[in-house]
Amino acid sequence: MNFRNVDFADIPLGELSIWVCGANAQGKTNLLEALGLLSAARSFRTQKLSSLVRFGQNSAKIIFGVEREGSGESEIEMTIGPAGRKISVDGEEMKKLGDYIGKFPAVAMCSDDIKILRGSPENRRRDLDIFISSLDSEYFSALRKYHSCLAQRNALLKDARNGEDLFLPFERQMAEAAEILERKRAEFLSLLSEIASKKYSALAGENGDSASICLKSSCGAPDAATFLAMLKSGRAEDFSFRSTLKGPHRDDFAIHIDSKDARLYASEGQQRSAVLAIKLAQFQIFKEKSGISPALLCDDILGELDSMRREAFWKCVDAETQVVATSTCPPPSTSQGRKWKSIFVSGGGFSQEAPGERIL
């Protein structure tokens, strides 16, 4: 209710294969964005929760009915308003976001995911942080502590008169958190690279390309003690920029295809395939580590690919995975035997009837 351009909608999504069809700017992506909130209570399109609320309204509300493997049915109510978000599961309010993230997993794939490859390091870090946090509560806690202390340290850097006694309490906590973040990022990226490489090869088919992913740490500190020493030695330079120049908040990772920087040398199809391979790898890792198969949310992602890569994509998706896909076109005839239920959208309204047709 009052979500983006949707005034009110009650949409049945119980089938394994759901195809949401309609013209551009009608609300297809808004539906997937709402479903994506299930996983991490964050939008895959924006960091501003306020932009999710329908224009002219004070708050938005989404109610999900979810059936999880081995856990029965749950009702999740999510309210987004001036005070932020409020989440309840089966009537019980979630006091901590960390207690909620990852319980109802969904992996979203959209055309904007290309920013993972072409965009800034911030785009890559955000995607990686959300993914790891949904699987690892220790990582999520360390990430929050690190950024909280980073903000405090950056505030102290505004005044060069501030002494070491003010910095050390925050720097010690940053160092402890940074050790966890760097170690777990390296572990997950190694696994992500291994699986994404195989997914990419499947998508590339007879072209025979290979892909790899590697972390580029901004500091290279292997443990908390080394990181703390780096912060202390770099404080003078940080003062001049009034910002902390090194740490996990500056990390990046590179994507290579055939040992070349994919951002610089890969074709459009290769770049799109690499990003899809990363998302398919995230799906597989989540399923293997949690024992829960996430829903797959596909927002018009295959239009930039040739027919061979589109067919290869559906071969990479398990037949028992629930898929909710959007497009301006009808469902594909080659999607590994999936029987699509079509939902049509126009002006923020959803219907099981195609425009100009009636279901008798």
Coordinates of C-alpha atoms in Angstrom, one line a residue:
M1 CA 0.0 0.0 0.0
N2 CA 1.4 3.4 -1.0
F3 CA 4.6 1.9 -2.3
R4 CA 6.1 3.8 -5.2
N5 CA 3.3 4.2 -7.8
V6 CA 1.1 1.4 -6.3
D7 CA -1.8 2.7 -4.3
F8 CA -3.0 -0.7 -3.2
A9 CA -2.5 -4.2 -4.7
D10 CA -3.2 -7.8 -3.6
I11 CA -1.0 -10.0 -5.8
P12 CA -1.0 -13.8 -5.6
L13 CA 2.5 -15.1 -6.1
G14 CA 2.3 -18.7 -5.1
E15 CA 3.4 -20.4 -8.3
L16 CA 7.1 -21.3 -9.1
S17 CA 7.2 -19.3 -12.3
I18 CA 5.6 -15.8 -12.5
W19 CA 5.9 -13.5 -15.4
V20 CA 5.0 -9.8 -14.8
C21 CA 4.4 -8.1 -18.1
G22 CA 3.6 -4.5 -19.0
A23 CA 4.9 -1.4 -20.7
N24 CA 7.7 0.7 -19.3
A25 CA 7.1 2.8 -16.2
Q26 CA 4.0 1.0 -15.1
G27 CA 5.2 -0.7 -11.9
K28 CA 6.9 -4.0 -12.8
T29 CA 10.1 -3.1 -11.2
N30 CA 8.3 -1.6 -8.2
L31 CA 6.8 -5.1 -7.5
L32 CA 10.2 -6.7 -7.6
E33 CA 11.7 -4.0 -5.4
A34 CA 9.0 -4.7 -2.8
L35 CA 9.8 -8.4 -3.0
G36 CA 13.5 -7.7 -2.7
L37 CA 12.9 -6.0 0.7
L38 CA 12.1 -9.4 2.1
S39 CA 15.7 -10.4 2.1
A40 CA 17.6 -7.5 3.7
A41 CA 15.0 -4.8 4.2
R42 CA 16.9 -2.8 1.7
S43 CA 16.0 -1.7 -1.9
F44 CA 18.2 -3.0 -4.7
R45 CA 17.5 0.3 -6.5
T46 CA 18.2 3.0 -3.9
Q47 CA 19.6 3.7 -0.4
K48 CA 16.9 6.2 0.4
L49 CA 13.9 4.5 2.0
S50 CA 11.8 7.7 1.8
S51 CA 11.8 7.3 -2.0
L52 CA 9.8 4.1 -1.7
V53 CA 6.8 5.9 -0.3
R54 CA 4.1 6.9 -2.8
F55 CA 4.3 10.6 -3.6
G56 CA 2.1 12.7 -1.3
Q57 CA 1.8 9.9 1.4
N58 CA 3.5 9.7 4.8
S59 CA 4.2 5.9 4.8
A60 CA 4.1 2.7 2.8
K61 CA 3.1 -0.7 4.1
I62 CA 3.9 -4.1 2.6
I63 CA 2.5 -7.4 3.9
F64 CA 4.1 -10.7 2.7
G65 CA 2.7 -14.2 3.1
V66 CA 5.8 -16.5 2.9
E67 CA 6.2 -20.2 3.1
R68 CA 9.7 -21.3 3.9
E69 CA 11.1 -24.8 3.4
G70 CA 10.7 -26.7 6.7
S71 CA 9.4 -23.7 8.6
G72 CA 5.8 -23.4 7.6
E73 CA 4.0 -20.1 6.8
S74 CA 4.9 -16.7 8.1
E75 CA 3.4 -13.2 7.7
I76 CA 5.8 -10.3 7.5
E77 CA 4.6 -6.7 7.8
M78 CA 6.9 -3.9 6.8
T79 CA 6.1 -0.2 7.3
I80 CA 8.3 2.5 5.8
G81 CA 7.8 6.0 7.2
P82 CA 9.5 9.2 8.5
A83 CA 11.0 7.2 11.4
G84 CA 12.5 4.6 9.1
R85 CA 11.3 1.0 8.7
K86 CA 9.4 -1.2 11.2
I87 CA 9.3 -4.9 10.6
S88 CA 7.2 -7.6 12.4
V89 CA 7.2 -11.3 11.8
D90 CA 4.0 -13.2 12.8
G91 CA 3.1 -10.2 15.0
E92 CA 6.4 -9.9 16.7
E93 CA 8.4 -6.7 16.1
M94 CA 12.0 -7.2 15.0
K95 CA 14.0 -5.0 17.4
K96 CA 17.3 -5.6 15.6
L97 CA 17.8 -5.7 11.8
G98 CA 20.4 -8.4 12.2
D99 CA 17.8 -10.7 13.6
Y100 CA 15.8 -10.4 10.4
I101 CA 18.2 -10.2 7.5
G102 CA 18.5 -13.5 5.6
K103 CA 15.5 -15.2 7.1
F104 CA 13.4 -14.8 3.9
P105 CA 16.0 -14.8 1.2
A106 CA 15.6 -13.4 -2.3
V107 CA 18.2 -12.7 -4.9
A108 CA 17.4 -9.7 -7.2
M109 CA 18.8 -9.4 -10.7
C110 CA 18.3 -6.2 -12.6
S111 CA 19.8 -4.2 -15.5
D112 CA 21.4 -1.8 -13.0
D113 CA 23.5 -4.6 -11.7
I114 CA 25.9 -3.7 -14.5
K115 CA 27.1 -1.0 -12.1
I116 CA 28.8 -3.9 -10.1
L117 CA 31.2 -4.0 -13.1
R118 CA 31.1 -0.5 -14.6
G119 CA 30.3 1.6 -11.6
S120 CA 32.2 2.9 -8.6
P121 CA 33.8 0.8 -5.9
E122 CA 30.9 1.8 -3.6
N123 CA 28.5 -0.1 -5.9
R124 CA 30.6 -3.2 -5.6
R125 CA 31.1 -2.9 -1.8
R126 CA 27.4 -2.3 -1.2
D127 CA 26.4 -5.4 -3.2
L128 CA 29.0 -7.5 -1.5
D129 CA 28.2 -6.2 2.0
I130 CA 24.5 -6.9 1.6
F131 CA 25.2 -10.4 0.3
I132 CA 27.6 -11.4 3.1
S133 CA 25.5 -9.8 5.8
S134 CA 22.5 -11.8 4.7
L135 CA 24.5 -15.0 5.5
D136 CA 26.8 -14.0 8.3
S137 CA 25.5 -12.1 11.4
E138 CA 29.1 -11.6 12.7
Y139 CA 30.0 -9.8 9.5
F140 CA 26.8 -7.6 9.7
S141 CA 27.7 -6.6 13.3
A142 CA 31.3 -5.9 12.4
L143 CA 30.2 -3.8 9.4
R144 CA 27.9 -1.7 11.6
K145 CA 30.5 -1.2 14.3
Y146 CA 33.2 -0.3 11.8
H147 CA 31.1 2.4 10.0
S148 CA 29.8 3.8 13.3
C149 CA 33.4 4.3 14.6
L150 CA 34.5 5.5 11.1
A151 CA 32.0 8.3 11.3
Q152 CA 33.2 9.3 14.8
R153 CA 36.9 9.2 13.6
N154 CA 36.1 11.3 10.6
A155 CA 34.3 13.9 12.8
L156 CA 37.5 14.1 14.9
L157 CA 39.6 14.6 11.8
K158 CA 37.8 18.0 11.2
D159 CA 39.9 19.6 14.0
A160 CA 43.7 19.0 14.0
R161 CA 43.9 20.0 17.7
N162 CA 42.2 16.7 18.7
G163 CA 44.8 14.4 20.3
E164 CA 45.5 10.7 20.2
D165 CA 43.5 10.0 23.4
L166 CA 40.3 10.9 21.5
F167 CA 41.1 8.8 18.5
L168 CA 42.3 5.5 20.1
P169 CA 38.9 4.3 21.5
F170 CA 37.4 4.5 18.1
E171 CA 40.4 3.2 16.2
R172 CA 40.7 0.1 18.4
Q173 CA 37.1 -0.8 17.7
M174 CA 37.6 -0.1 14.0
A175 CA 40.7 -2.4 13.9
E176 CA 38.8 -5.3 15.6
A177 CA 35.9 -4.9 13.1
A178 CA 38.3 -4.5 10.1
E179 CA 40.0 -7.8 10.8
I180 CA 36.7 -9.6 10.6
L181 CA 35.6 -7.7 7.5
E182 CA 38.8 -8.3 5.6
R183 CA 39.0 -12.0 6.5
K184 CA 35.4 -12.7 5.6
R185 CA 35.4 -10.6 2.4
A186 CA 38.4 -12.6 1.2
E187 CA 36.7 -15.9 2.0
F188 CA 33.5 -15.0 0.3
L189 CA 35.1 -13.5 -2.7
S190 CA 37.3 -16.6 -3.2
L191 CA 34.1 -18.8 -3.2
L192 CA 32.2 -16.3 -5.3
S193 CA 35.0 -16.2 -7.9
E194 CA 35.1 -20.0 -8.1
I195 CA 31.4 -20.5 -8.6
A196 CA 30.9 -17.3 -10.8
S197 CA 33.7 -18.6 -13.1
K198 CA 31.7 -21.8 -13.7
K199 CA 28.5 -19.9 -14.2
Y200 CA 30.1 -17.6 -16.6
S201 CA 31.6 -20.5 -18.6
A202 CA 28.1 -21.9 -18.8
L203 CA 26.7 -18.6 -20.1
A204 CA 29.5 -18.1 -22.6
G205 CA 29.1 -21.6 -24.0
E206 CA 31.3 -22.4 -27.0
N207 CA 32.9 -18.9 -26.8
G208 CA 35.1 -20.4 -24.1
D209 CA 35.7 -17.3 -22.1
S210 CA 36.8 -17.5 -18.4
A211 CA 36.1 -15.1 -15.6
S212 CA 37.7 -14.4 -12.2
I213 CA 37.2 -12.0 -9.3
C214 CA 39.8 -10.6 -6.9
L215 CA 39.8 -8.3 -3.9
K216 CA 41.9 -5.1 -3.9
S217 CA 42.3 -4.1 -0.3
S218 CA 43.0 -0.4 0.3
C219 CA 45.2 -1.2 3.3
G220 CA 46.5 -4.8 3.1
A221 CA 46.4 -5.1 6.9
P222 CA 46.1 -8.8 7.8
D223 CA 45.1 -8.3 11.5
A224 CA 43.7 -5.8 14.0
A225 CA 47.2 -4.8 15.4
T226 CA 48.5 -4.0 11.9
F227 CA 45.4 -2.1 11.0
L228 CA 45.5 -0.1 14.2
A229 CA 49.2 0.8 13.5
M230 CA 48.2 1.9 10.0
L231 CA 45.5 4.2 11.3
K232 CA 47.9 5.8 13.8
S233 CA 50.7 6.3 11.2
G234 CA 48.3 7.7 8.6
R235 CA 46.6 10.1 11.0
A236 CA 48.6 13.1 9.8
E237 CA 47.6 12.5 6.2
D238 CA 44.0 11.8 7.2
F239 CA 44.0 15.2 9.0
S240 CA 44.9 16.9 5.8
F241 CA 42.0 15.3 3.9
R242 CA 39.7 15.3 6.9
S243 CA 38.8 11.8 6.1
T244 CA 40.0 8.2 6.8
L245 CA 41.8 7.3 3.5
K246 CA 42.4 3.6 4.1
G247 CA 40.3 0.7 5.4
P248 CA 37.5 -1.7 4.4
H249 CA 35.4 1.3 3.4
R250 CA 37.8 1.8 0.5
D251 CA 38.1 -1.8 -0.6
D252 CA 37.3 -2.8 -4.2
F253 CA 37.3 -6.0 -6.2
A254 CA 38.1 -6.5 -9.9
I255 CA 36.4 -8.7 -12.5
H256 CA 38.5 -10.2 -15.2
I257 CA 37.5 -12.1 -18.3
D258 CA 40.3 -14.1 -20.0
S259 CA 42.7 -12.4 -17.6
K260 CA 41.8 -8.9 -18.8
D261 CA 39.9 -6.2 -16.9
A262 CA 36.3 -6.7 -17.9
R263 CA 35.4 -3.1 -17.4
L264 CA 37.9 -2.0 -20.1
Y265 CA 38.1 -4.9 -22.5
A266 CA 35.0 -7.0 -22.4
S267 CA 32.1 -6.7 -24.9
E268 CA 28.5 -5.7 -23.8
G269 CA 27.5 -9.4 -23.8
Q270 CA 30.5 -10.5 -21.8
Q271 CA 30.0 -7.8 -19.2
R272 CA 26.3 -8.6 -18.8
S273 CA 27.1 -12.3 -18.6
A274 CA 29.8 -11.7 -15.9
V275 CA 27.3 -9.8 -13.7
L276 CA 24.7 -12.5 -14.2
A277 CA 27.3 -15.1 -13.2
I278 CA 28.0 -13.2 -10.0
K279 CA 24.3 -13.1 -9.1
L280 CA 23.9 -16.8 -10.0
A281 CA 26.9 -17.6 -7.8
Q282 CA 25.4 -15.6 -4.9
F283 CA 22.2 -17.6 -5.3
Q284 CA 24.1 -20.9 -5.1
I285 CA 26.2 -19.9 -2.1
F286 CA 23.2 -18.8 -0.2
K287 CA 21.4 -22.0 -0.9
E288 CA 24.4 -24.1 0.1
K289 CA 25.2 -22.3 3.3
S290 CA 21.7 -21.7 4.6
G291 CA 19.9 -24.7 3.2
I292 CA 17.2 -22.4 1.9
S293 CA 16.6 -21.8 -1.7
P294 CA 16.1 -18.0 -2.3
A295 CA 13.4 -16.7 -4.7
L296 CA 15.0 -15.3 -7.9
L297 CA 13.8 -11.8 -8.9
C298 CA 14.7 -11.1 -12.5
D299 CA 13.9 -7.5 -13.7
D300 CA 14.1 -7.5 -17.5
I301 CA 17.7 -8.8 -17.4
L302 CA 18.0 -10.8 -20.6
G303 CA 17.2 -8.2 -23.2
E304 CA 20.8 -7.4 -23.8
L305 CA 21.9 -11.0 -24.4
D306 CA 21.8 -13.1 -27.5
S307 CA 19.5 -16.1 -27.8
M308 CA 22.3 -18.5 -26.9
R309 CA 23.1 -16.8 -23.6
R310 CA 19.4 -16.4 -22.7
E311 CA 18.9 -20.1 -23.1
A312 CA 22.0 -20.8 -21.2
F313 CA 20.8 -18.6 -18.3
W314 CA 17.6 -20.7 -17.9
K315 CA 19.7 -23.8 -17.8
C316 CA 21.6 -22.4 -14.9
V317 CA 18.4 -21.9 -12.9
D318 CA 17.1 -25.0 -11.0
A319 CA 13.6 -26.0 -12.0
E320 CA 12.5 -25.9 -8.4
T321 CA 13.6 -22.3 -7.9
Q322 CA 10.8 -19.8 -7.6
V323 CA 11.3 -17.1 -10.2
V324 CA 9.4 -13.8 -10.5
A325 CA 10.5 -12.1 -13.8
T326 CA 9.5 -8.9 -15.4
S327 CA 9.5 -7.9 -19.1
T328 CA 7.7 -5.8 -21.7
C329 CA 7.4 -9.0 -23.7
P330 CA 5.5 -12.3 -23.3
P331 CA 7.2 -15.2 -21.4
P332 CA 10.0 -16.9 -23.4
S333 CA 9.3 -20.2 -25.1
T334 CA 12.7 -21.5 -24.2
S335 CA 13.0 -21.4 -20.4
Q336 CA 13.7 -25.1 -19.5
G337 CA 10.1 -26.1 -19.5
R338 CA 8.8 -23.5 -17.0
K339 CA 5.1 -22.9 -17.1
W340 CA 4.7 -19.3 -16.5
K341 CA 1.8 -17.6 -14.8
S342 CA 1.4 -14.2 -16.3
I343 CA 0.5 -11.1 -14.3
F344 CA -0.2 -7.8 -16.2
V345 CA 0.6 -4.4 -14.9
S346 CA -0.6 -0.9 -15.9
G347 CA -0.4 2.3 -14.0
G348 CA 0.5 0.6 -10.7
G349 CA -2.4 -1.9 -11.0
F350 CA -1.9 -5.6 -11.3
S351 CA -4.2 -8.1 -13.0
Q352 CA -4.3 -11.7 -14.2
E353 CA -6.2 -10.6 -17.3
A354 CA -4.3 -9.4 -20.3
P355 CA -5.3 -6.0 -21.6
G356 CA -8.4 -6.3 -23.8
E357 CA -9.1 -9.8 -22.5
R358 CA -11.4 -11.3 -19.9
I359 CA -11.0 -14.5 -17.9
L360 CA -14.3 -16.4 -18.1

